[in-house]
Amino acid sequence: MENIFLCKGITKIMLMNGFAIFLWVFYNIFTSTFTLHIQTNLSTFKSCKMKRYLLFLSFIGLASFVVAQEPLHAENQNPDYNISKQKYMASKDQLLTSMGTTVQDTYKAYDWYEAKQERKQQRYNDRRERRIYQNYYNNYDSYRYYRPYRNDTRYYNRNNLYRQNWYYWFW
Amino acid sequence: MKPFITFCIFSALLLLAACSRNVTRIDAAETPDISGSWNNTDSRLVAEQMINDALSSAWLSNFNEAKNRKPVVIVGMVTNQSHEHITAETFMKDLERSFITTSKVGLVQSGKKREEMRAEKADQQTNASQSSMKKFGLENGADYILQGSINSIVDAHKRKKTVTYQVNLELTNIETNEVVWIGDKKLSKYIKN
């Protein structure tokens, strides 16, 4: 039923109008005191001008309701278009976020010269790292646990990077 | 002693001058190739090709004949599938500008700018005067969507390298899904390190 109202402009106005008239007329007929007369005495109903008028209105309402529904389906339109429509109506915000932008989906191309430069840089970085940690590990006192505590440790390990950290001075 | 001091001062000044950064303004149309990567010249060449191609193609006259009005285009997504970081907005903006300046094609806003515009409209509903308030639901619907892709092929050995960029722009009828125009520009470069 909700799909009937998914049209725009004059069509929607016609549709709503027709449907409203239709409902109003039928409400009046069946809630009025004439209801009994309609059911019991058909001739009374036929002679009543008011009822004719109501029937006429009802007919207009129904007609405009039917006419209004026609533009909902365009010529040659797939009758199941609404399935797709509902699917994309639900996800349109998410799908349109990258509109008007460049989505970067780049790849890394192999370049012999660049690869050589990268290898060179990597070797330099490795050497530098080794140089830093060489000093650190070479001066590591692995027998410290077995030796008795000495007060002059700070002088003994003066050039030791490991000992330069204050945390290790007190154990 | 005095000439020696003067010599030292001049030497120091020369050294300082050599170290300082030097910036020179150049014409945007004559951007020199420095690294061999995508640059302003490439973007400009793509824009020129696309503008000429898009505005002289049959889709425009076909639409004018069928609908008796100028087509409305919305800019969609451009996917960069090359090996470099390329921003398509540079040449896409040139193309959009040509659409507007020639008045042959109408353009509607898309993406975040459209969201901002709608947010402003929403703000007007409660803050603007009734006479100046802009209404919802009166935007122009686009007839065509402009989408694109950038691809590249790299061939490199030792110090030599060739790079080929291919930029494609496609114009598709939103209602019928029919592709009415494909703009194509290939750029090749030979780079020697």
XYZ file of N, CA, C and O in Angstrom, chain B residues 3-193:
764
model
N 93.013 41.318 4.158
C 92.452 40.566 3.022
C 91.981 39.173 3.411
O 91.005 38.650 2.881
N 92.660 38.583 4.370
C 92.300 37.240 4.823
C 90.914 37.240 5.478
O 90.066 36.373 5.206
N 90.687 38.251 6.314
C 89.365 38.363 6.982
C 88.260 38.577 5.942
O 87.196 37.946 5.988
N 88.544 39.453 4.965
C 87.564 39.724 3.903
C 87.254 38.434 3.124
O 86.099 38.121 2.821
N 88.331 37.699 2.847
C 88.170 36.434 2.120
C 87.284 35.451 2.904
O 86.380 34.816 2.356
N 87.569 35.391 4.237
C 86.781 34.497 5.103
C 85.301 34.881 5.109
O 84.418 34.023 5.019
N 85.059 36.201 5.198
C 83.667 36.687 5.237
C 82.946 36.323 3.928
O 81.822 35.805 3.933
N 83.595 36.570 2.814
C 82.987 36.268 1.506
C 82.734 34.771 1.336
O 81.709 34.361 0.805
N 83.730 33.989 1.802
C 83.568 32.530 1.718
C 82.361 32.073 2.530
O 81.561 31.245 2.079
N 82.259 32.637 3.732
C 81.134 32.280 4.612
C 79.805 32.665 3.973
O 78.824 31.900 3.996
N 79.779 33.870 3.367
C 78.556 34.338 2.699
C 78.177 33.431 1.528
O 77.005 33.107 1.333
N 79.208 33.041 0.759
C 78.961 32.128 -0.369
C 78.402 30.788 0.089
O 77.457 30.246 -0.499
N 78.983 30.300 1.160
C 78.523 29.019 1.728
C 77.073 29.119 2.179
O 76.253 28.240 1.926
N 76.756 30.226 2.864
C 75.394 30.449 3.359
C 74.407 30.533 2.188
O 73.307 29.984 2.228
N 74.851 31.247 1.139
C 73.987 31.403 -0.037
C 73.728 30.057 -0.701
O 72.632 29.793 -1.206
N 74.738 29.207 -0.704
C 74.591 27.886 -1.317
C 73.630 27.019 -0.532
O 72.911 26.188 -1.084
N 73.611 27.206 0.791
C 72.755 26.381 1.645
C 71.297 26.822 1.626
O 70.409 26.026 1.862
N 71.048 28.106 1.353
C 69.676 28.606 1.473
C 68.794 28.071 0.343
O 69.272 27.795 -0.752
N 67.499 27.958 0.611
C 66.556 27.436 -0.388
C 66.197 28.535 -1.372
O 65.976 29.689 -0.995
N 66.158 28.170 -2.610
C 65.865 29.140 -3.652
C 64.530 28.776 -4.312
O 64.364 27.666 -4.817
N 63.595 29.703 -4.293
C 62.271 29.455 -4.898
C 62.054 30.442 -6.037
O 62.229 31.645 -5.854
N 61.676 29.932 -7.175
C 61.409 30.786 -8.336
C 60.014 30.491 -8.855
O 59.628 29.327 -8.960
N 59.292 31.535 -9.129
C 57.942 31.354 -9.684
C 58.042 30.965 -11.158
O 58.806 31.580 -11.906
N 57.260 29.940 -11.535
C 57.250 29.530 -12.941
C 55.824 29.500 -13.461
O 54.876 29.436 -12.676
N 55.695 29.519 -14.749
C 54.371 29.471 -15.373
C 53.772 28.075 -15.165
O 54.457 27.075 -15.379
N 52.505 28.056 -14.750
C 51.861 26.756 -14.475
C 51.787 25.881 -15.719
O 51.735 24.657 -15.630
N 51.805 26.533 -16.883
C 51.724 25.759 -18.132
C 53.075 25.162 -18.527
O 53.148 24.374 -19.460
N 54.123 25.568 -17.851
C 55.455 25.073 -18.224
C 56.146 24.380 -17.054
O 57.295 24.678 -16.736
N 55.411 23.498 -16.375
C 56.012 22.792 -15.241
C 57.068 21.809 -15.742
O 56.754 20.931 -16.551
N 58.327 21.973 -15.321
C 59.349 21.032 -15.810
C 59.217 19.665 -15.139
O 58.745 19.555 -14.016
N 59.635 18.645 -15.874
C 59.630 17.292 -15.302
C 60.869 17.125 -14.436
O 61.989 17.302 -14.918
N 60.670 16.794 -13.187
C 61.804 16.654 -12.261
C 62.052 15.188 -11.918
O 63.125 14.655 -12.166
N 61.056 14.552 -11.358
C 61.260 13.162 -10.941
C 60.728 12.155 -11.965
O 61.043 10.979 -11.912
N 59.915 12.638 -12.855
C 59.291 11.722 -13.816
C 57.927 11.244 -13.354
O 57.240 10.532 -14.076
N 57.541 11.640 -12.153
C 56.216 11.243 -11.645
C 55.129 12.112 -12.281
O 55.417 13.072 -12.992
N 53.902 11.763 -11.954
C 52.737 12.512 -12.448
C 52.852 13.956 -11.969
O 53.078 14.200 -10.785
N 52.718 14.896 -12.873
C 52.809 16.299 -12.451
C 51.755 17.164 -13.136
O 50.854 16.655 -13.808
N 51.924 18.464 -12.959
C 50.928 19.415 -13.440
C 50.732 19.351 -14.954
O 49.616 19.486 -15.458
N 51.824 19.125 -15.679
C 51.735 19.053 -17.145
C 50.841 17.889 -17.566
O 50.012 18.035 -18.474
N 50.988 16.760 -16.908
C 50.162 15.592 -17.235
C 48.686 15.902 -17.008
O 47.837 15.581 -17.839
N 48.419 16.514 -15.862
C 47.041 16.864 -15.515
C 46.449 17.804 -16.558
O 45.306 17.637 -17.003
N 47.269 18.768 -16.967
C 46.803 19.760 -17.954
C 46.521 19.097 -19.299
O 45.505 19.374 -19.944
N 47.415 18.216 -19.718
C 47.228 17.525 -21.000
C 45.957 16.673 -21.005
O 45.218 16.641 -21.983
N 45.722 16.005 -19.878
C 44.510 15.184 -19.756
C 43.268 16.070 -19.831
O 42.312 15.775 -20.556
N 43.312 17.185 -19.093
C 42.158 18.097 -19.073
C 41.852 18.624 -20.471
O 40.692 18.617 -20.911
N 42.896 19.052 -21.199
C 42.698 19.596 -22.549
C 42.041 18.563 -23.472
O 41.090 18.862 -24.189
N 42.580 17.354 -23.412
C 42.061 16.280 -24.265
C 40.599 15.982 -23.929
O 39.744 15.864 -24.816
N 40.323 15.870 -22.641
C 38.970 15.497 -22.205
C 37.955 16.581 -22.546
O 36.829 16.284 -22.956
N 38.351 17.827 -22.349
C 37.431 18.939 -22.640
C 37.066 18.952 -24.126
O 35.893 19.018 -24.488
N 38.102 18.882 -24.974
C 37.851 18.887 -26.431
C 36.962 17.721 -26.841
O 36.033 17.873 -27.631
N 37.273 16.565 -26.268
C 36.564 15.349 -26.636
C 35.108 15.376 -26.147
O 34.178 15.079 -26.905
N 34.935 15.763 -24.889
C 33.591 15.721 -24.279
C 32.630 16.700 -24.934
O 31.460 16.389 -25.148
N 33.154 17.896 -25.244
C 32.255 18.921 -25.787
C 32.014 18.803 -27.294
O 31.137 19.482 -27.830
N 32.787 17.977 -27.959
C 32.574 17.836 -29.406
C 31.961 16.480 -29.772
O 31.769 16.193 -30.951
N 31.682 15.671 -28.771
C 31.130 14.345 -29.066
C 29.634 14.386 -29.361
O 28.950 15.369 -29.051
N 29.159 13.275 -29.921
C 27.770 13.209 -30.395
C 26.748 13.187 -29.262
O 25.599 13.581 -29.448
N 27.153 12.741 -28.074
C 26.183 12.603 -26.970
C 25.490 13.919 -26.652
O 24.292 13.939 -26.345
N 26.231 15.009 -26.802
C 25.694 16.325 -26.455
C 24.596 16.750 -27.432
O 23.494 17.136 -27.015
N 24.908 16.632 -28.719
C 23.914 17.020 -29.731
C 22.714 16.064 -29.722
O 21.571 16.492 -29.899
N 22.994 14.792 -29.483
C 21.904 13.807 -29.409
C 20.926 14.150 -28.293
O 19.706 14.084 -28.464
N 21.489 14.517 -27.152
C 20.628 14.850 -26.015
C 19.831 16.118 -26.298
O 18.638 16.188 -26.015
N 20.509 17.123 -26.875
C 19.838 18.389 -27.192
C 18.669 18.169 -28.141
O 17.599 18.773 -27.977
N 18.888 17.316 -29.124
C 17.820 17.040 -30.096
C 16.649 16.306 -29.445
O 15.493 16.617 -29.695
N 16.978 15.341 -28.596
C 15.925 14.521 -27.989
C 15.133 15.285 -26.933
O 13.913 15.173 -26.861
N 15.821 16.051 -26.110
C 15.145 16.678 -24.958
C 14.952 18.191 -25.106
O 14.270 18.804 -24.279
N 15.623 18.780 -26.062
C 15.547 20.219 -26.302
C 15.989 21.054 -25.085
O 15.408 22.091 -24.784
N 16.965 20.576 -24.412
C 17.577 21.316 -23.297
C 18.987 20.773 -23.102
O 19.347 19.749 -23.681
N 19.781 21.485 -22.283
C 21.159 20.991 -22.096
C 21.186 19.881 -21.029
O 20.396 19.923 -20.077
N 22.062 18.904 -21.210
C 22.097 17.808 -20.230
C 22.701 18.241 -18.894
O 23.518 19.158 -18.847
N 22.260 17.572 -17.839
C 22.799 17.859 -16.493
C 23.695 16.690 -16.080
O 23.290 15.535 -16.165
N 24.897 17.030 -15.672
C 25.892 16.007 -15.339
C 26.275 16.100 -13.866
O 26.380 17.191 -13.309
N 26.485 14.936 -13.261
C 27.003 14.884 -11.885
C 28.338 14.138 -11.928
O 28.500 13.188 -12.698
N 29.288 14.615 -11.126
C 30.611 13.978 -11.127
C 30.646 12.872 -10.076
O 30.380 13.104 -8.898
N 30.945 11.696 -10.544
C 31.014 10.540 -9.640
C 32.426 10.283 -9.161
O 33.213 11.205 -8.984
N 32.743 9.025 -9.004
C 34.017 8.626 -8.412
C 35.077 8.381 -9.494
O 34.783 7.865 -10.555
N 36.312 8.742 -9.161
C 37.444 8.408 -10.036
C 38.352 7.465 -9.240
O 38.725 7.760 -8.107
N 38.660 6.332 -9.828
C 39.507 5.357 -9.126
C 40.925 5.422 -9.677
O 41.134 5.273 -10.878
N 41.867 5.624 -8.788
C 43.269 5.664 -9.182
C 43.868 4.277 -8.979
O 44.150 3.871 -7.862
N 44.058 3.568 -10.079
C 44.622 2.217 -10.004
C 46.041 2.190 -10.555
O 46.506 1.167 -11.023
N 46.688 3.340 -10.507
C 48.066 3.417 -10.996
C 49.039 3.104 -9.853
O 48.629 2.744 -8.757
N 50.339 3.265 -10.134
C 51.347 2.982 -9.101
C 51.705 4.229 -8.307
O 52.528 4.173 -7.413
N 51.093 5.359 -8.646
C 51.422 6.619 -7.964
C 50.179 7.215 -7.326
O 49.070 6.923 -7.761
N 50.427 8.102 -6.383
C 49.296 8.832 -5.800
C 48.926 9.956 -6.771
O 49.715 10.870 -6.992
N 47.767 9.853 -7.353
C 47.311 10.878 -8.307
C 45.959 11.399 -7.847
O 45.079 10.622 -7.499
N 45.846 12.708 -7.849
C 44.554 13.303 -7.499
C 43.867 13.734 -8.788
O 44.393 14.572 -9.520
N 42.736 13.147 -9.035
C 42.026 13.416 -10.298
C 41.293 14.750 -10.272
O 40.896 15.253 -11.317
N 41.138 15.309 -9.083
C 40.352 16.551 -8.972
C 40.930 17.677 -9.826
O 40.202 18.544 -10.278
N 42.257 17.638 -10.057
C 42.891 18.728 -10.811
C 42.325 18.805 -12.241
O 41.890 19.869 -12.671
N 42.308 17.676 -12.933
C 41.778 17.740 -14.309
C 40.261 17.640 -14.354
O 39.626 18.136 -15.286
N 39.668 17.033 -13.330
C 38.205 16.962 -13.298
C 37.613 18.364 -13.127
O 36.577 18.686 -13.708
N 38.298 19.182 -12.332
C 37.799 20.551 -12.126
C 37.893 21.361 -13.409
O 37.011 22.178 -13.699
N 38.977 21.138 -14.177
C 39.118 21.826 -15.468
C 37.967 21.453 -16.394
O 37.411 22.292 -17.100
N 37.628 20.177 -16.362
C 36.532 19.684 -17.205
C 35.194 20.279 -16.759
O 34.394 20.740 -17.585
N 34.980 20.285 -15.456
C 33.733 20.855 -14.921
C 33.625 22.340 -15.275
O 32.558 22.831 -15.641
N 34.777 23.024 -15.150
C 34.787 24.456 -15.452
C 34.421 24.692 -16.917
O 33.673 25.616 -17.249
N 34.929 23.835 -17.799
C 34.619 23.988 -19.221
C 33.135 23.761 -19.493
O 32.545 24.406 -20.351
N 32.525 22.839 -18.738
C 31.084 22.596 -18.878
C 30.296 23.867 -18.564
O 29.343 24.207 -19.248
N 30.736 24.523 -17.502
C 29.995 25.704 -17.062
C 30.267 26.901 -17.979
O 29.343 27.611 -18.374
N 31.543 27.110 -18.314
C 31.879 28.297 -19.122
C 31.298 28.220 -20.537
O 30.919 29.240 -21.101
N 31.217 27.019 -21.087
C 30.653 26.911 -22.444
C 29.120 26.898 -22.429
O 28.494 27.054 -23.480
N 28.556 26.709 -21.227
C 27.084 26.650 -21.060
C 26.435 25.541 -21.887
O 25.246 25.602 -22.198
N 27.204 24.564 -22.275
C 26.635 23.462 -23.062
C 26.106 22.344 -22.175
O 25.258 21.566 -22.588
N 26.681 22.266 -20.994
C 26.320 21.185 -20.070
C 26.039 21.780 -18.689
O 26.811 22.614 -18.214
N 24.952 21.343 -18.092
C 24.652 21.757 -16.724
C 25.368 20.841 -15.748
O 25.636 19.681 -16.054
N 25.692 21.369 -14.579
C 26.452 20.587 -13.606
C 25.772 20.672 -12.247
O 25.363 21.765 -11.836
N 25.633 19.552 -11.576
C 25.084 19.578 -10.221
C 26.141 19.083 -9.241
O 27.013 18.297 -9.594
N 26.033 19.588 -8.045
C 27.039 19.288 -7.009
C 26.887 17.853 -6.503
O 25.785 17.317 -6.474
N 28.017 17.282 -6.127
C 27.960 15.912 -5.608
C 28.836 15.762 -4.376
O 29.574 16.674 -4.011
N 28.752 14.603 -3.751
C 29.636 14.257 -2.629
C 29.444 15.129 -1.402
O 28.325 15.499 -1.041
N 30.575 15.468 -0.795
C 30.525 16.204 0.470
C 29.991 17.617 0.305
O 29.368 18.159 1.204
N 30.247 18.198 -0.866
C 29.751 19.558 -1.106
C 28.229 19.560 -1.143
O 27.587 20.497 -0.675
N 27.666 18.517 -1.722
C 26.207 18.406 -1.770
C 25.632 18.230 -0.369
O 24.613 18.832 -0.027
N 26.333 17.434 0.429
C 25.892 17.224 1.811
C 25.900 18.541 2.575
O 24.977 18.852 3.331
N 26.964 19.319 2.351
C 27.092 20.615 3.027
C 25.973 21.557 2.598
O 25.386 22.271 3.410
N 25.689 21.522 1.295
C 24.640 22.381 0.746
C 23.281 22.013 1.352
O 22.494 22.887 1.725
N 23.040 20.703 1.495
C 21.755 20.276 2.071
C 21.672 20.613 3.555
O 20.598 20.946 4.060
N 22.823 20.546 4.201
C 22.849 20.894 5.623
C 22.544 22.379 5.806
O 21.838 22.769 6.734
N 23.074 23.189 4.897
C 22.813 24.628 4.943
C 21.318 24.884 4.717
O 20.703 25.705 5.384
N 20.744 24.135 3.784
C 19.314 24.274 3.507
C 18.501 23.879 4.745
O 17.516 24.539 5.079
N 18.949 22.844 5.389
C 18.257 22.403 6.607
C 18.354 23.470 7.687
O 17.394 23.721 8.421
N 19.515 24.110 7.752
C 19.702 25.172 8.742
C 18.775 26.358 8.453
O 18.244 26.986 9.361
N 18.596 26.623 7.159
C 17.721 27.739 6.768
C 16.266 27.509 7.177
O 15.532 28.466 7.374
N 15.875 26.251 7.282
C 14.479 25.939 7.610
C 14.069 26.496 8.976
O 12.906 26.762 9.219
N 15.062 26.651 9.842
C 14.737 27.172 11.180
C 15.320 28.547 11.445
O 14.904 29.233 12.372
N 16.329 28.955 10.653
C 17.012 30.218 10.955
C 16.793 31.334 9.940
O 16.933 32.505 10.287
N 16.491 30.988 8.693
C 16.346 32.039 7.665
C 14.919 32.589 7.665
O 13.997 31.924 8.139
N 14.795 33.801 7.119
C 13.453 34.382 7.008
C 12.642 33.579 5.987
O 13.224 32.944 5.099
N 11.340 33.658 6.096
C 10.469 32.813 5.266
C 10.633 33.116 3.768
O 10.564 32.221 2.938
N 10.893 34.416 3.479
C 11.010 34.788 2.059
C 12.330 34.312 1.453
O 12.403 34.056 0.249
N 13.374 34.216 2.280
C 14.685 33.831 1.726
C 14.998 32.348 1.913
O 15.982 31.850 1.373
N 14.158 31.660 2.655
C 14.408 30.235 2.944
C 14.309 29.387 1.668
O 13.388 29.543 0.875
N 15.302 28.510 1.461
C 15.291 27.647 0.271
C 14.599 26.320 0.601
O 14.817 25.768 1.681
N 13.830 25.856 -0.363
C 13.007 24.656 -0.116
C 13.737 23.374 -0.478
O 14.569 23.363 -1.384
N 13.400 22.334 0.220
C 13.918 21.001 -0.113
C 13.153 20.428 -1.302
O 12.027 20.826 -1.576
N 13.787 19.511 -1.974
C 13.107 18.767 -3.041
C 13.000 19.507 -4.352
O 12.175 19.166 -5.192
N 13.826 20.551 -4.525
C 13.770 21.290 -5.788
C 15.107 21.248 -6.534
O 15.383 22.097 -7.378
N 15.927 20.289 -6.189
C 17.237 20.177 -6.851
C 17.064 19.637 -8.269
O 16.094 18.939 -8.553
N 18.034 19.963 -9.106
C 18.021 19.435 -10.472
C 18.552 18.013 -10.469
O 19.642 17.776 -9.962
N 17.838 17.102 -11.025
C 18.305 15.720 -11.123
C 19.250 15.576 -12.308
O 18.994 16.110 -13.388
N 20.347 14.876 -12.106
C 21.330 14.717 -13.177
C 20.857 13.702 -14.208
O 20.199 12.720 -13.876
N 21.196 13.979 -15.476
C 20.888 13.028 -16.546
C 22.024 12.030 -16.721
O 21.804 10.881 -17.057
N 23.251 12.536 -16.499
C 24.427 11.687 -16.715
C 25.352 11.730 -15.503
O 25.399 12.731 -14.792
N 26.094 10.655 -15.328
C 27.107 10.620 -14.266
C 28.478 10.439 -14.926
O 28.637 9.653 -15.861
N 29.441 11.211 -14.442
C 30.800 11.165 -14.982
C 31.696 10.393 -14.009
O 31.874 10.804 -12.859
N 32.200 9.276 -14.472
C 33.075 8.445 -13.626
C 34.392 8.208 -14.359
O 34.463 8.357 -15.579
N 35.397 7.814 -13.628
C 36.686 7.621 -14.304
C 37.616 6.677 -13.606
O 37.366 6.203 -12.497
N 38.710 6.384 -14.318
C 39.749 5.537 -13.743
C 41.111 5.951 -14.299
O 41.208 6.435 -15.435
N 42.136 5.759 -13.483
C 43.510 6.046 -13.909
C 44.306 4.756 -13.748
O 44.303 4.154 -12.668
N 44.959 4.351 -14.804
C 45.767 3.126 -14.760
C 47.177 3.436 -15.236
O 47.400 4.409 -15.958
N 48.123 2.584 -14.862
C 49.493 2.803 -15.320
C 50.198 1.480 -15.589
O 49.872 0.454 -14.985
N 51.167 1.553 -16.501
C 52.013 0.391 -16.795
C 53.456 0.855 -16.614
O 53.856 1.884 -17.173
N 54.214 0.110 -15.834
C 55.610 0.478 -15.563
C 56.518 -0.621 -16.100
O 56.306 -1.803 -15.832
N 57.518 -0.211 -16.838
C 58.528 -1.156 -17.316
C 59.890 -0.556 -16.959
O 60.247 0.510 -17.470
N 60.623 -1.225 -16.082
C 61.885 -0.645 -15.614
C 62.986 -1.690 -15.584
O 62.761 -2.846 -15.224
N 64.181 -1.256 -15.978
C 65.356 -2.116 -15.839
C 66.576 -1.212 -15.656
O 66.782 -0.284 -16.441
N 67.343 -1.554 -14.625
C 68.517 -0.755 -14.253
C 68.101 0.719 -14.134
O 67.209 1.016 -13.385
N 68.723 1.579 -14.892
C 68.415 2.999 -14.709
C 67.354 3.526 -15.693
O 67.057 4.712 -15.716
N 66.842 2.641 -16.503
C 65.854 3.077 -17.512
C 64.450 2.649 -17.095
O 64.267 1.559 -16.566
N 63.506 3.516 -17.393
C 62.122 3.206 -17.003
C 61.144 3.858 -17.978
O 61.348 5.003 -18.387
N 60.117 3.131 -18.344
C 59.032 3.757 -19.113
C 57.736 3.617 -18.303
O 57.466 2.567 -17.721
N 56.990 4.682 -18.274
C 55.700 4.683 -17.562
C 54.619 5.133 -18.528
O 54.790 6.139 -19.222
N 53.544 4.385 -18.579
C 52.398 4.777 -19.413
C 51.177 4.934 -18.520
O 50.822 4.014 -17.787
N 50.599 6.099 -18.574
C 49.368 6.366 -17.813
C 48.202 6.331 -18.788
O 48.325 6.843 -19.908
N 47.124 5.762 -18.339
C 45.900 5.792 -19.147
C 44.761 6.333 -18.280
O 44.427 5.735 -17.256
N 44.229 7.443 -18.735
C 43.121 8.069 -17.987
C 41.844 7.897 -18.800
O 41.796 8.260 -19.969
N 40.843 7.325 -18.190
C 39.550 7.121 -18.848
C 38.445 7.814 -18.074
O 38.377 7.682 -16.855
N 37.633 8.526 -18.786
C 36.431 9.108 -18.172
C 35.218 8.604 -18.932
O 35.252 8.541 -20.165
N 34.208 8.240 -18.178
C 33.006 7.684 -18.809
C 31.777 8.468 -18.408
O 31.635 8.830 -17.235
N 30.922 8.682 -19.372
C 29.667 9.378 -19.115
C 28.527 8.397 -19.328
O 28.390 7.852 -20.424
N 27.746 8.173 -18.285
C 26.693 7.159 -18.363
C 25.325 7.776 -18.103
O 25.184 8.587 -17.169
N 24.356 7.369 -18.894
C 22.980 7.815 -18.696
C 22.454 7.154 -17.424
O 22.441 5.912 -17.321
N 22.051 7.955 -16.464
C 21.655 7.405 -15.156
C 20.403 6.536 -15.268
O 20.295 5.520 -14.597
N 19.477 6.932 -16.130
C 18.227 6.179 -16.210
C 18.386 4.876 -16.985
O 17.909 3.824 -16.567
N 19.100 4.961 -18.114
C 19.173 3.774 -18.979
C 20.444 2.964 -18.783
O 20.577 1.878 -19.351
N 21.415 3.497 -18.034
C 22.690 2.808 -17.787
C 23.538 2.719 -19.054
O 24.484 1.936 -19.120
N 23.204 3.532 -20.031
C 23.920 3.489 -21.304
C 25.140 4.408 -21.248
O 25.026 5.583 -20.877
N 26.305 3.871 -21.616
C 27.519 4.698 -21.660
C 27.500 5.472 -22.970
O 27.456 4.882 -24.055
N 27.488 6.788 -22.861
C 27.338 7.599 -24.074
C 28.662 8.200 -24.543
O 28.794 8.632 -25.679
N 29.647 8.239 -23.643
C 30.938 8.819 -24.044
C 32.050 8.236 -23.178
O 31.874 8.053 -21.973
N 33.168 7.919 -23.817
C 34.362 7.503 -23.066
C 35.523 8.370 -23.532
O 35.890 8.353 -24.713
N 36.043 9.136 -22.631
C 37.214 9.970 -22.929
C 38.463 9.187 -22.569
O 38.493 8.501 -21.545
N 39.468 9.300 -23.397
C 40.659 8.492 -23.187
C 41.901 9.337 -23.435
O 41.978 10.075 -24.421
N 42.865 9.241 -22.538
C 44.137 9.941 -22.747
C 45.268 9.044 -22.247
O 45.264 8.583 -21.102
N 46.229 8.823 -23.130
C 47.399 8.020 -22.754
C 48.617 8.934 -22.724
O 48.811 9.761 -23.618
N 49.415 8.759 -21.693
C 50.640 9.547 -21.547
C 51.794 8.589 -21.301
O 51.722 7.761 -20.402
N 52.832 8.712 -22.089
C 53.991 7.829 -21.904
C 55.228 8.647 -21.591
O 55.421 9.739 -22.144
N 56.053 8.083 -20.715
C 57.281 8.787 -20.311
C 58.452 7.831 -20.312
O 58.308 6.672 -19.917
N 59.573 8.342 -20.735
C 60.806 7.569 -20.648
C 61.696 8.277 -19.623
O 62.010 9.461 -19.768
N 62.042 7.545 -18.591
C 62.826 8.144 -17.493
C 64.164 7.419 -17.386
O 64.209 6.186 -17.356
N 65.230 8.202 -17.333
C 66.562 7.602 -17.171
C 67.191 8.199 -15.917
O 67.358 9.415 -15.812
N 67.505 7.334 -14.983
C 68.080 7.819 -13.714
C 69.589 8.050 -13.834
O 70.252 7.370 -14.572
